[in-house]
Amino acid sequence: MKATAIAPSNIAFTKYWGRKDEVLRLPANGSISMCLSNLFTTTTVEFSPDFQKDEINIDDKGRIIKHLDRIRRLANISLKARVATENNFPSGTGLSSSASGFAALTLAAVKAAGLNLSQRQLSILARQGSGSACRSIPSGFVEWLDGDTSETSYAKQIFPASYFKIADVVAVVSERKKEVPTSFGMQTTQSSPFMEIRLRRMKEKNKLVKKLIKERGFKEFGEFIEAEAMELHAIMLTQYPPLIYWTPGTLTIMKLVGVWRSEGLPVYFTINTGQNIHLICEQENVDKVKAKLKELEEVKEIIVNTPGEGARLHNASR
Amino acid sequence: MKATAIAPSNIAFTKYWGRKDEVLRLPANGSISMCLSNLFTTTTVEFSPDFQKDEINIDDKGRIIKHLDRIRRLANISLKARVATENNFPSGTGLSSSASGFAALTLAAVKAAGLNLSQRQLSILARQGSGSACRSIPSGFVEWLDGDTSETSYAKQIFPASYFKIADVVAVVSERKKEVPTSFGMQTTQSSPFMEIRLRRMKEKNKLVKKLIKERGFKEFGEFIEAEAMELHAIMLTQYPPLIYWTPGTLTIMKLVGVWRSEGLPVYFTINTGQNIHLICEQENVDKVKAKLKELEEVKEIIVNTPGEGARLHNASR
């Protein structure tokens, strides 16, 4: 009763911000993302009568135990588990480690518990651990349907990883963990005077970004995702209390991206709830973007991602 | 036919962003501000048959000549003018030099032209040069009525300077001029999906901030103005093209203000269309705020302001 799973982080082109059901983690709006090839969590779960209690090698144990309980209920077991989990990137810095983390935990624990679930069932389960984790189950370009019930809120592939040849060049400006957890900030989204307007527009925005991915027109796609990132941060800045996830390094790069574009390099940014920034470009321009970032003292690390595989068992091919 | 005027910059507690009439410079909403005691423009205007053309010692000559033309029409003169103007602070960096500049130009030119105008008429005239200049005509705490005609859009005092003992400690983080002029950004406000909601709320917001000034409750006032500044910047970030006036230094101080508050120092920020940041505190806390700012390498200069006098003639008392 032991299994190891690997799951990617994902980058959202339309963001998950706010929930219509806190307990079930139903999002206020659907969202579109892609799985990232080089940001991932590897998690091993073992259930055994030898364990007196759940043994977990990271913090945030309460939320993980709650998730193990969901899986134990499904499998009708009561064995305690040992969980060993590791990210290959800094967590709590805007790189969505809870997405990769809960996707890997879900798949490893389900397998270790002997359950045989469909991808959709895995996605629904991962969502209950951390909303955006559901988007790290399928591969490539993914849509998370908001749904009105737990059973209808899951992510599915909309295009395979090879469909649109873009890259996400992550610039790590700091490994310092965010001060306000995403889950906390999400509870006060309605305090922004602009949240209602945002939600009213999200169906149209999701429809549009799917069309832009389908057409593979990079400029229009890039402009869209950058504006959507700005919108997310405009909402957070106008919440009470306000949330400022940018740091000076983030802001420096945001502005430079505009300068680089004006110099002829097609690159756009998106940012989640953290200081590290995702630069989106066509795969053919990755080296140019990397070269620009390497010149900056603000950049501590560069991680190049292409659209990647979703959650999978270790040593298993999909 | 020569006169010298001094006019203050002003800091808005509710911001002027967007116009309902571009030609008359009627603002999309009314706004509340205070005049600043230590940021000012001194302008001398002389009309003389000796001048073959308008001689002006700064850039942006076209806009100044247009304003002189307004005053020449009113005075029924056609003499050319010599204009010598000087700010005691860096212009084009978020410290509202066009407000102090056009208020001083208006008063000096009106006087030099031999006109005798009321404060209201001066405010209406200044507004046509640069919208927020109308708020630098009266003293102390000021309200700019949006109006539906040129004659009804002017600023008037709502409380004298001594009424509310606050200070505006300006932190200059850079003297670099903004890349996008305010007037330009103001033309695309409607491209923000949130502008409509903002405008719908401004009447209520102005009512509230007047009440907060009246009650002199600093904490509520401070929270209000900081949220309003965030709202202005949220609008600008979501415009097309987006406007990012913050620099890393701005952002560093924005975040530190929150830290200082959590340590017991009641201080709040507001920011206009530029990188330099206004820290608002009670006058009794000015030294503490200054001491905090002095520790920061990001801060190049500190300018302490109290609520100040409006535009006045040189060597004249009001």
Tab-separated table of N, CA and C in Angstrom, chain B residues 139-271:
chain	number	residue	atom	x	y	z
B	139	SER	N	-7.531	78.005	-0.205
B	139	SER	CA	-6.624	77.507	0.839
B	139	SER	C	-7.208	76.320	1.589
B	140	GLY	N	-6.327	75.564	2.244
B	140	GLY	CA	-6.749	74.531	3.181
B	140	GLY	C	-7.334	73.306	2.500
B	141	PHE	N	-8.464	72.815	3.045
B	141	PHE	CA	-9.144	71.638	2.511
B	141	PHE	C	-10.166	72.113	1.495
B	142	VAL	N	-10.170	71.439	0.362
B	142	VAL	CA	-10.831	71.989	-0.813
B	142	VAL	C	-11.707	70.933	-1.476
B	143	GLU	N	-12.831	71.360	-2.013
B	143	GLU	CA	-13.649	70.464	-2.844
B	143	GLU	C	-13.767	71.031	-4.248
B	144	TRP	N	-13.499	70.166	-5.217
B	144	TRP	CA	-13.704	70.529	-6.634
B	144	TRP	C	-15.049	69.951	-7.047
B	145	LEU	N	-15.985	70.829	-7.335
B	145	LEU	CA	-17.310	70.412	-7.801
B	145	LEU	C	-17.191	70.040	-9.269
B	146	ASP	N	-17.672	68.849	-9.616
B	146	ASP	CA	-17.461	68.414	-11.008
B	146	ASP	C	-18.193	69.328	-12.001
B	147	GLY	N	-19.433	69.680	-11.684
B	147	GLY	CA	-20.168	70.605	-12.549
B	147	GLY	C	-20.558	70.004	-13.884
B	148	ASP	N	-21.544	70.632	-14.526
B	148	ASP	CA	-21.942	70.186	-15.859
B	148	ASP	C	-21.613	71.222	-16.915
B	149	THR	N	-21.164	72.380	-16.439
B	149	THR	CA	-20.770	73.456	-17.346
B	149	THR	C	-19.459	74.019	-16.817
B	150	SER	N	-18.802	74.812	-17.618
B	150	SER	CA	-17.549	75.400	-17.181
B	150	SER	C	-17.767	76.261	-15.941
B	151	GLU	N	-18.895	76.962	-15.895
B	151	GLU	CA	-19.144	77.899	-14.790
B	151	GLU	C	-19.433	77.210	-13.462
B	152	THR	N	-19.796	75.938	-13.512
B	152	THR	CA	-20.155	75.246	-12.266
B	152	THR	C	-19.081	74.245	-11.829
B	153	SER	N	-17.957	74.229	-12.521
B	153	SER	CA	-16.890	73.285	-12.176
B	153	SER	C	-15.687	74.050	-11.629
B	154	TYR	N	-15.667	74.192	-10.322
B	154	TYR	CA	-14.600	74.961	-9.664
B	154	TYR	C	-14.387	74.400	-8.266
B	155	ALA	N	-13.315	74.869	-7.624
B	155	ALA	CA	-12.998	74.372	-6.279
B	155	ALA	C	-13.276	75.451	-5.240
B	156	LYS	N	-13.669	75.014	-4.061
B	156	LYS	CA	-13.941	75.944	-2.952
B	156	LYS	C	-13.442	75.317	-1.660
B	157	GLN	N	-13.144	76.178	-0.719
B	157	GLN	CA	-12.674	75.664	0.567
B	157	GLN	C	-13.823	74.981	1.319
B	158	ILE	N	-13.528	73.809	1.912
B	158	ILE	CA	-14.539	73.183	2.779
B	158	ILE	C	-14.136	73.272	4.248
B	159	PHE	N	-12.823	73.293	4.526
B	159	PHE	CA	-12.330	73.525	5.890
B	159	PHE	C	-11.045	74.333	5.786
B	160	PRO	N	-10.809	75.230	6.743
B	160	PRO	CA	-9.554	75.979	6.696
B	160	PRO	C	-8.359	75.074	6.997
B	161	ALA	N	-7.174	75.548	6.648
B	161	ALA	CA	-5.952	74.754	6.790
B	161	ALA	C	-5.733	74.269	8.213
B	162	SER	N	-6.147	75.060	9.175
B	162	SER	CA	-5.872	74.722	10.580
B	162	SER	C	-6.862	73.710	11.159
B	163	TYR	N	-7.898	73.352	10.385
B	163	TYR	CA	-8.984	72.554	10.960
B	163	TYR	C	-8.559	71.143	11.370
B	164	PHE	N	-7.756	70.492	10.524
B	164	PHE	CA	-7.411	69.076	10.737
B	164	PHE	C	-5.889	69.001	10.693
B	165	LYS	N	-5.276	68.651	11.840
B	165	LYS	CA	-3.824	68.807	11.984
B	165	LYS	C	-3.066	67.591	11.440
B	166	ILE	N	-3.124	67.481	10.121
B	166	ILE	CA	-2.409	66.377	9.480
B	166	ILE	C	-1.241	66.928	8.678
B	167	ALA	N	-0.396	66.008	8.241
B	167	ALA	CA	0.756	66.404	7.437
B	167	ALA	C	0.886	65.445	6.256
B	168	ASP	N	1.525	65.926	5.224
B	168	ASP	CA	1.846	65.106	4.059
B	168	ASP	C	3.368	65.081	3.946
B	169	VAL	N	3.941	63.948	4.365
B	169	VAL	CA	5.398	63.804	4.300
B	169	VAL	C	5.718	63.124	2.969
B	170	VAL	N	6.218	63.911	2.037
B	170	VAL	CA	6.482	63.387	0.695
B	170	VAL	C	7.832	62.681	0.683
B	171	ALA	N	7.841	61.454	0.194
B	171	ALA	CA	9.104	60.735	0.001
B	171	ALA	C	9.426	60.740	-1.486
B	172	VAL	N	10.481	61.445	-1.836
B	172	VAL	CA	10.932	61.467	-3.231
B	172	VAL	C	11.836	60.252	-3.430
B	173	VAL	N	11.392	59.311	-4.248
B	173	VAL	CA	12.224	58.127	-4.494
B	173	VAL	C	13.012	58.276	-5.791
B	174	SER	N	12.567	59.189	-6.630
B	174	SER	CA	13.308	59.450	-7.874
B	174	SER	C	12.800	60.748	-8.469
B	175	GLU	N	13.696	61.455	-9.144
B	175	GLU	CA	13.299	62.697	-9.808
B	175	GLU	C	13.037	62.454	-11.291
B	176	ARG	N	13.066	61.196	-11.686
B	176	ARG	CA	12.855	60.869	-13.085
B	176	ARG	C	11.413	61.181	-13.497
B	177	LYS	N	11.266	61.849	-14.622
B	177	LYS	CA	9.919	62.223	-15.078
B	177	LYS	C	9.148	61.000	-15.544
B	178	LYS	N	7.836	61.024	-15.287
B	178	LYS	CA	6.988	59.914	-15.713
B	178	LYS	C	7.038	59.734	-17.222
B	179	GLU	N	6.867	58.484	-17.683
B	179	GLU	CA	6.931	58.217	-19.122
B	179	GLU	C	5.624	58.565	-19.834
B	180	VAL	N	4.510	58.319	-19.149
B	180	VAL	CA	3.214	58.622	-19.761
B	180	VAL	C	2.585	59.796	-19.016
B	181	PRO	N	2.372	60.926	-19.708
B	181	PRO	CA	1.766	62.077	-19.025
B	181	PRO	C	0.351	61.740	-18.538
B	182	THR	N	-0.010	62.342	-17.423
B	182	THR	CA	-1.331	62.134	-16.842
B	182	THR	C	-2.439	62.395	-17.865
B	183	SER	N	-2.302	63.489	-18.597
B	183	SER	CA	-3.347	63.860	-19.571
B	183	SER	C	-3.581	62.756	-20.589
B	184	PHE	N	-2.517	62.062	-20.940
B	184	PHE	CA	-2.630	60.986	-21.921
B	184	PHE	C	-3.384	59.794	-21.315
B	185	GLY	N	-2.940	59.376	-20.133
B	185	GLY	CA	-3.575	58.232	-19.468
B	185	GLY	C	-5.043	58.478	-19.179
B	186	MET	N	-5.389	59.741	-18.956
B	186	MET	CA	-6.765	60.086	-18.618
B	186	MET	C	-7.729	59.894	-19.774
B	187	GLN	N	-7.167	59.810	-20.976
B	187	GLN	CA	-8.045	59.668	-22.143
B	187	GLN	C	-8.516	58.235	-22.360
B	188	THR	N	-7.900	57.293	-21.660
B	188	THR	CA	-8.287	55.892	-21.875
B	188	THR	C	-8.857	55.254	-20.611
B	189	THR	N	-9.336	56.084	-19.689
B	189	THR	CA	-9.865	55.523	-18.432
B	189	THR	C	-10.980	54.516	-18.685
B	190	GLN	N	-11.773	54.768	-19.729
B	190	GLN	CA	-12.934	53.893	-19.955
B	190	GLN	C	-12.523	52.506	-20.450
B	191	SER	N	-11.251	52.322	-20.774
B	191	SER	CA	-10.820	50.978	-21.178
B	191	SER	C	-10.668	50.056	-19.965
B	192	SER	N	-10.666	50.599	-18.772
B	192	SER	CA	-10.674	49.735	-17.588
B	192	SER	C	-12.079	49.186	-17.379
B	193	PRO	N	-12.201	47.869	-17.192
B	193	PRO	CA	-13.549	47.320	-16.962
B	193	PRO	C	-14.159	47.841	-15.657
B	194	PHE	N	-13.339	48.446	-14.823
B	194	PHE	CA	-13.808	48.843	-13.491
B	194	PHE	C	-14.154	50.323	-13.376
B	195	MET	N	-13.901	51.093	-14.436
B	195	MET	CA	-14.081	52.542	-14.341
B	195	MET	C	-15.539	52.912	-14.058
B	196	GLU	N	-16.439	52.194	-14.687
B	196	GLU	CA	-17.862	52.521	-14.531
B	196	GLU	C	-18.291	52.398	-13.059
B	197	ILE	N	-17.866	51.319	-12.424
B	197	ILE	CA	-18.200	51.099	-11.012
B	197	ILE	C	-17.593	52.205	-10.156
B	198	ARG	N	-16.342	52.533	-10.454
B	198	ARG	CA	-15.704	53.601	-9.686
B	198	ARG	C	-16.533	54.881	-9.753
B	199	LEU	N	-16.896	55.279	-10.960
B	199	LEU	CA	-17.614	56.550	-11.111
B	199	LEU	C	-18.960	56.510	-10.391
B	200	ARG	N	-19.592	55.355	-10.410
B	200	ARG	CA	-20.890	55.226	-9.757
B	200	ARG	C	-20.778	55.457	-8.245
B	201	ARG	N	-19.567	55.218	-7.694
B	201	ARG	CA	-19.395	55.299	-6.242
B	201	ARG	C	-18.806	56.638	-5.772
B	202	MET	N	-18.392	57.486	-6.689
B	202	MET	CA	-17.609	58.665	-6.269
B	202	MET	C	-18.397	59.683	-5.461
B	203	LYS	N	-19.665	59.872	-5.782
B	203	LYS	CA	-20.462	60.839	-5.006
B	203	LYS	C	-20.485	60.420	-3.539
B	204	GLU	N	-20.752	59.160	-3.307
B	204	GLU	CA	-20.779	58.638	-1.933
B	204	GLU	C	-19.415	58.756	-1.266
B	205	LYS	N	-18.382	58.479	-2.027
B	205	LYS	CA	-17.026	58.530	-1.467
B	205	LYS	C	-16.660	59.962	-1.077
B	206	ASN	N	-17.024	60.914	-1.914
B	206	ASN	CA	-16.732	62.310	-1.569
B	206	ASN	C	-17.493	62.736	-0.315
B	207	LYS	N	-18.717	62.296	-0.230
B	207	LYS	CA	-19.533	62.614	0.955
B	207	LYS	C	-18.844	62.042	2.198
B	208	LEU	N	-18.405	60.809	2.062
B	208	LEU	CA	-17.779	60.144	3.211
B	208	LEU	C	-16.480	60.826	3.621
B	209	VAL	N	-15.634	61.177	2.672
B	209	VAL	CA	-14.336	61.741	3.071
B	209	VAL	C	-14.528	63.128	3.694
B	210	LYS	N	-15.533	63.859	3.236
B	210	LYS	CA	-15.823	65.152	3.878
B	210	LYS	C	-16.253	64.943	5.328
B	211	LYS	N	-17.054	63.929	5.541
B	211	LYS	CA	-17.477	63.596	6.909
B	211	LYS	C	-16.260	63.202	7.764
B	212	LEU	N	-15.344	62.422	7.173
B	212	LEU	CA	-14.172	61.970	7.939
B	212	LEU	C	-13.258	63.149	8.296
B	213	ILE	N	-13.107	64.080	7.375
B	213	ILE	CA	-12.300	65.277	7.688
B	213	ILE	C	-13.011	66.077	8.787
B	214	LYS	N	-14.307	66.222	8.622
B	214	LYS	CA	-15.076	66.986	9.611
B	214	LYS	C	-14.907	66.411	11.014
B	215	GLU	N	-14.955	65.074	11.086
B	215	GLU	CA	-14.856	64.411	12.408
B	215	GLU	C	-13.415	64.326	12.916
B	216	ARG	N	-12.468	64.519	12.033
B	216	ARG	CA	-11.045	64.472	12.389
B	216	ARG	C	-10.631	63.153	13.041
B	217	GLY	N	-11.258	62.071	12.621
B	217	GLY	CA	-10.848	60.738	13.110
B	217	GLY	C	-9.760	60.238	12.175
B	218	PHE	N	-8.520	60.242	12.639
B	218	PHE	CA	-7.419	60.033	11.707
B	218	PHE	C	-7.379	58.627	11.115
B	219	LYS	N	-7.644	57.619	11.935
B	219	LYS	CA	-7.523	56.237	11.452
B	219	LYS	C	-8.497	55.972	10.288
B	220	GLU	N	-9.749	56.342	10.486
B	220	GLU	CA	-10.755	56.111	9.444
B	220	GLU	C	-10.388	56.896	8.177
B	221	PHE	N	-9.957	58.122	8.387
B	221	PHE	CA	-9.543	58.962	7.269
B	221	PHE	C	-8.366	58.318	6.522
B	222	GLY	N	-7.376	57.877	7.293
B	222	GLY	CA	-6.194	57.265	6.687
B	222	GLY	C	-6.538	56.014	5.892
B	223	GLU	N	-7.376	55.180	6.463
B	223	GLU	CA	-7.769	53.959	5.741
B	223	GLU	C	-8.503	54.302	4.455
B	224	PHE	N	-9.346	55.310	4.559
B	224	PHE	CA	-10.092	55.721	3.364
B	224	PHE	C	-9.163	56.172	2.249
B	225	ILE	N	-8.224	57.066	2.574
B	225	ILE	CA	-7.406	57.641	1.490
B	225	ILE	C	-6.456	56.607	0.885
B	226	GLU	N	-6.003	55.673	1.709
B	226	GLU	CA	-5.112	54.639	1.166
B	226	GLU	C	-5.893	53.725	0.209
B	227	ALA	N	-7.109	53.371	0.616
B	227	ALA	CA	-7.938	52.530	-0.259
B	227	ALA	C	-8.273	53.260	-1.560
B	228	GLU	N	-8.523	54.549	-1.459
B	228	GLU	CA	-8.825	55.332	-2.671
B	228	GLU	C	-7.607	55.390	-3.606
B	229	ALA	N	-6.416	55.511	-3.032
B	229	ALA	CA	-5.211	55.518	-3.874
B	229	ALA	C	-5.053	54.165	-4.564
B	230	MET	N	-5.284	53.092	-3.830
B	230	MET	CA	-5.207	51.753	-4.428
B	230	MET	C	-6.225	51.626	-5.559
B	231	GLU	N	-7.405	52.192	-5.344
B	231	GLU	CA	-8.441	52.099	-6.374
B	231	GLU	C	-8.012	52.826	-7.643
B	232	LEU	N	-7.452	54.015	-7.478
B	232	LEU	CA	-6.951	54.752	-8.653
B	232	LEU	C	-5.936	53.898	-9.412
B	233	HIS	N	-5.011	53.301	-8.678
B	233	HIS	CA	-3.967	52.528	-9.360
B	233	HIS	C	-4.519	51.223	-9.934
B	234	ALA	N	-5.532	50.660	-9.307
B	234	ALA	CA	-6.182	49.472	-9.870
B	234	ALA	C	-6.839	49.812	-11.208
B	235	ILE	N	-7.432	50.992	-11.287
B	235	ILE	CA	-8.014	51.428	-12.563
B	235	ILE	C	-6.912	51.563	-13.612
B	236	MET	N	-5.834	52.220	-13.255
B	236	MET	CA	-4.770	52.466	-14.233
B	236	MET	C	-4.118	51.166	-14.698
B	237	LEU	N	-3.944	50.221	-13.771
B	237	LEU	CA	-3.323	48.936	-14.132
B	237	LEU	C	-4.197	48.144	-15.094
B	238	THR	N	-5.508	48.382	-15.033
B	238	THR	CA	-6.424	47.606	-15.889
B	238	THR	C	-6.863	48.401	-17.115
B	239	GLN	N	-6.266	49.565	-17.341
B	239	GLN	CA	-6.539	50.286	-18.588
B	239	GLN	C	-5.775	49.636	-19.741
B	240	TYR	N	-6.162	49.973	-20.953
B	240	TYR	CA	-5.404	49.551	-22.114
B	240	TYR	C	-4.946	50.771	-22.866
B	241	PRO	N	-3.643	51.007	-23.015
B	241	PRO	CA	-2.555	50.237	-22.401
B	241	PRO	C	-2.488	50.495	-20.892
B	242	PRO	N	-2.012	49.492	-20.130
B	242	PRO	CA	-1.933	49.651	-18.680
B	242	PRO	C	-0.917	50.718	-18.282
B	243	LEU	N	-1.182	51.361	-17.162
B	243	LEU	CA	-0.277	52.394	-16.654
B	243	LEU	C	0.289	51.942	-15.321
B	244	ILE	N	1.604	51.818	-15.251
B	244	ILE	CA	2.266	51.446	-14.000
B	244	ILE	C	3.134	52.623	-13.591
B	245	TYR	N	2.654	53.425	-12.659
B	245	TYR	CA	3.428	54.592	-12.227
B	245	TYR	C	4.350	54.264	-11.059
B	246	TRP	N	4.094	53.164	-10.355
B	246	TRP	CA	4.952	52.785	-9.235
B	246	TRP	C	6.323	52.365	-9.742
B	247	THR	N	7.318	52.608	-8.909
B	247	THR	CA	8.644	52.044	-9.154
B	247	THR	C	8.968	51.146	-7.949
B	248	PRO	N	10.067	50.398	-8.012
B	248	PRO	CA	10.416	49.562	-6.854
B	248	PRO	C	10.456	50.368	-5.552
B	249	GLY	N	10.965	51.597	-5.605
B	249	GLY	CA	11.018	52.427	-4.393
B	249	GLY	C	9.629	52.738	-3.854
B	250	THR	N	8.692	53.040	-4.750
B	250	THR	CA	7.314	53.292	-4.336
B	250	THR	C	6.758	52.081	-3.597
B	251	LEU	N	6.932	50.924	-4.223
B	251	LEU	CA	6.370	49.689	-3.681
B	251	LEU	C	6.982	49.349	-2.321
B	252	THR	N	8.277	49.554	-2.203
B	252	THR	CA	8.948	49.291	-0.927
B	252	THR	C	8.304	50.123	0.191
B	253	ILE	N	8.071	51.403	-0.095
B	253	ILE	CA	7.504	52.273	0.936
B	253	ILE	C	6.039	51.935	1.207
B	254	MET	N	5.287	51.623	0.161
B	254	MET	CA	3.885	51.215	0.366
B	254	MET	C	3.800	50.070	1.377
B	255	LYS	N	4.690	49.088	1.198
B	255	LYS	CA	4.655	47.930	2.093
B	255	LYS	C	5.156	48.288	3.487
B	256	LEU	N	6.168	49.146	3.550
B	256	LEU	CA	6.698	49.530	4.862
B	256	LEU	C	5.667	50.317	5.664
B	257	VAL	N	4.873	51.127	4.999
B	257	VAL	CA	3.840	51.892	5.706
B	257	VAL	C	2.934	50.936	6.495
B	258	GLY	N	2.583	49.815	5.872
B	258	GLY	CA	1.778	48.811	6.575
B	258	GLY	C	2.519	48.217	7.762
B	259	VAL	N	3.810	47.998	7.587
B	259	VAL	CA	4.627	47.454	8.685
B	259	VAL	C	4.695	48.468	9.835
B	260	TRP	N	4.951	49.728	9.492
B	260	TRP	CA	5.049	50.763	10.523
B	260	TRP	C	3.735	50.893	11.285
B	261	ARG	N	2.635	50.790	10.564
B	261	ARG	CA	1.321	50.843	11.236
B	261	ARG	C	1.177	49.699	12.228
B	262	SER	N	1.601	48.511	11.785
B	262	SER	CA	1.465	47.347	12.664
B	262	SER	C	2.361	47.496	13.887
B	263	GLU	N	3.373	48.357	13.782
B	263	GLU	CA	4.241	48.620	14.939
B	263	GLU	C	3.735	49.790	15.779
B	264	GLY	N	2.583	50.363	15.396
B	264	GLY	CA	1.977	51.383	16.241
B	264	GLY	C	2.078	52.820	15.752
B	265	LEU	N	2.662	53.019	14.578
B	265	LEU	CA	2.767	54.391	14.045
B	265	LEU	C	1.628	54.629	13.052
B	266	PRO	N	0.699	55.525	13.382
B	266	PRO	CA	-0.446	55.719	12.467
B	266	PRO	C	-0.054	56.565	11.257
B	267	VAL	N	0.212	55.910	10.154
B	267	VAL	CA	0.611	56.588	8.918
B	267	VAL	C	0.008	55.824	7.739
B	268	TYR	N	-0.417	56.567	6.737
B	268	TYR	CA	-1.052	55.983	5.556
B	268	TYR	C	-0.431	56.621	4.324
B	269	PHE	N	-0.586	55.978	3.175
B	269	PHE	CA	-0.018	56.587	1.975
B	269	PHE	C	-1.097	56.936	0.963
B	270	THR	N	-0.747	57.864	0.101
B	270	THR	CA	-1.514	58.053	-1.124
B	270	THR	C	-0.511	58.334	-2.237
B	271	ILE	N	-0.903	58.016	-3.459
B	271	ILE	CA	0.012	58.128	-4.598
B	271	ILE	C	-0.767	58.660	-5.787
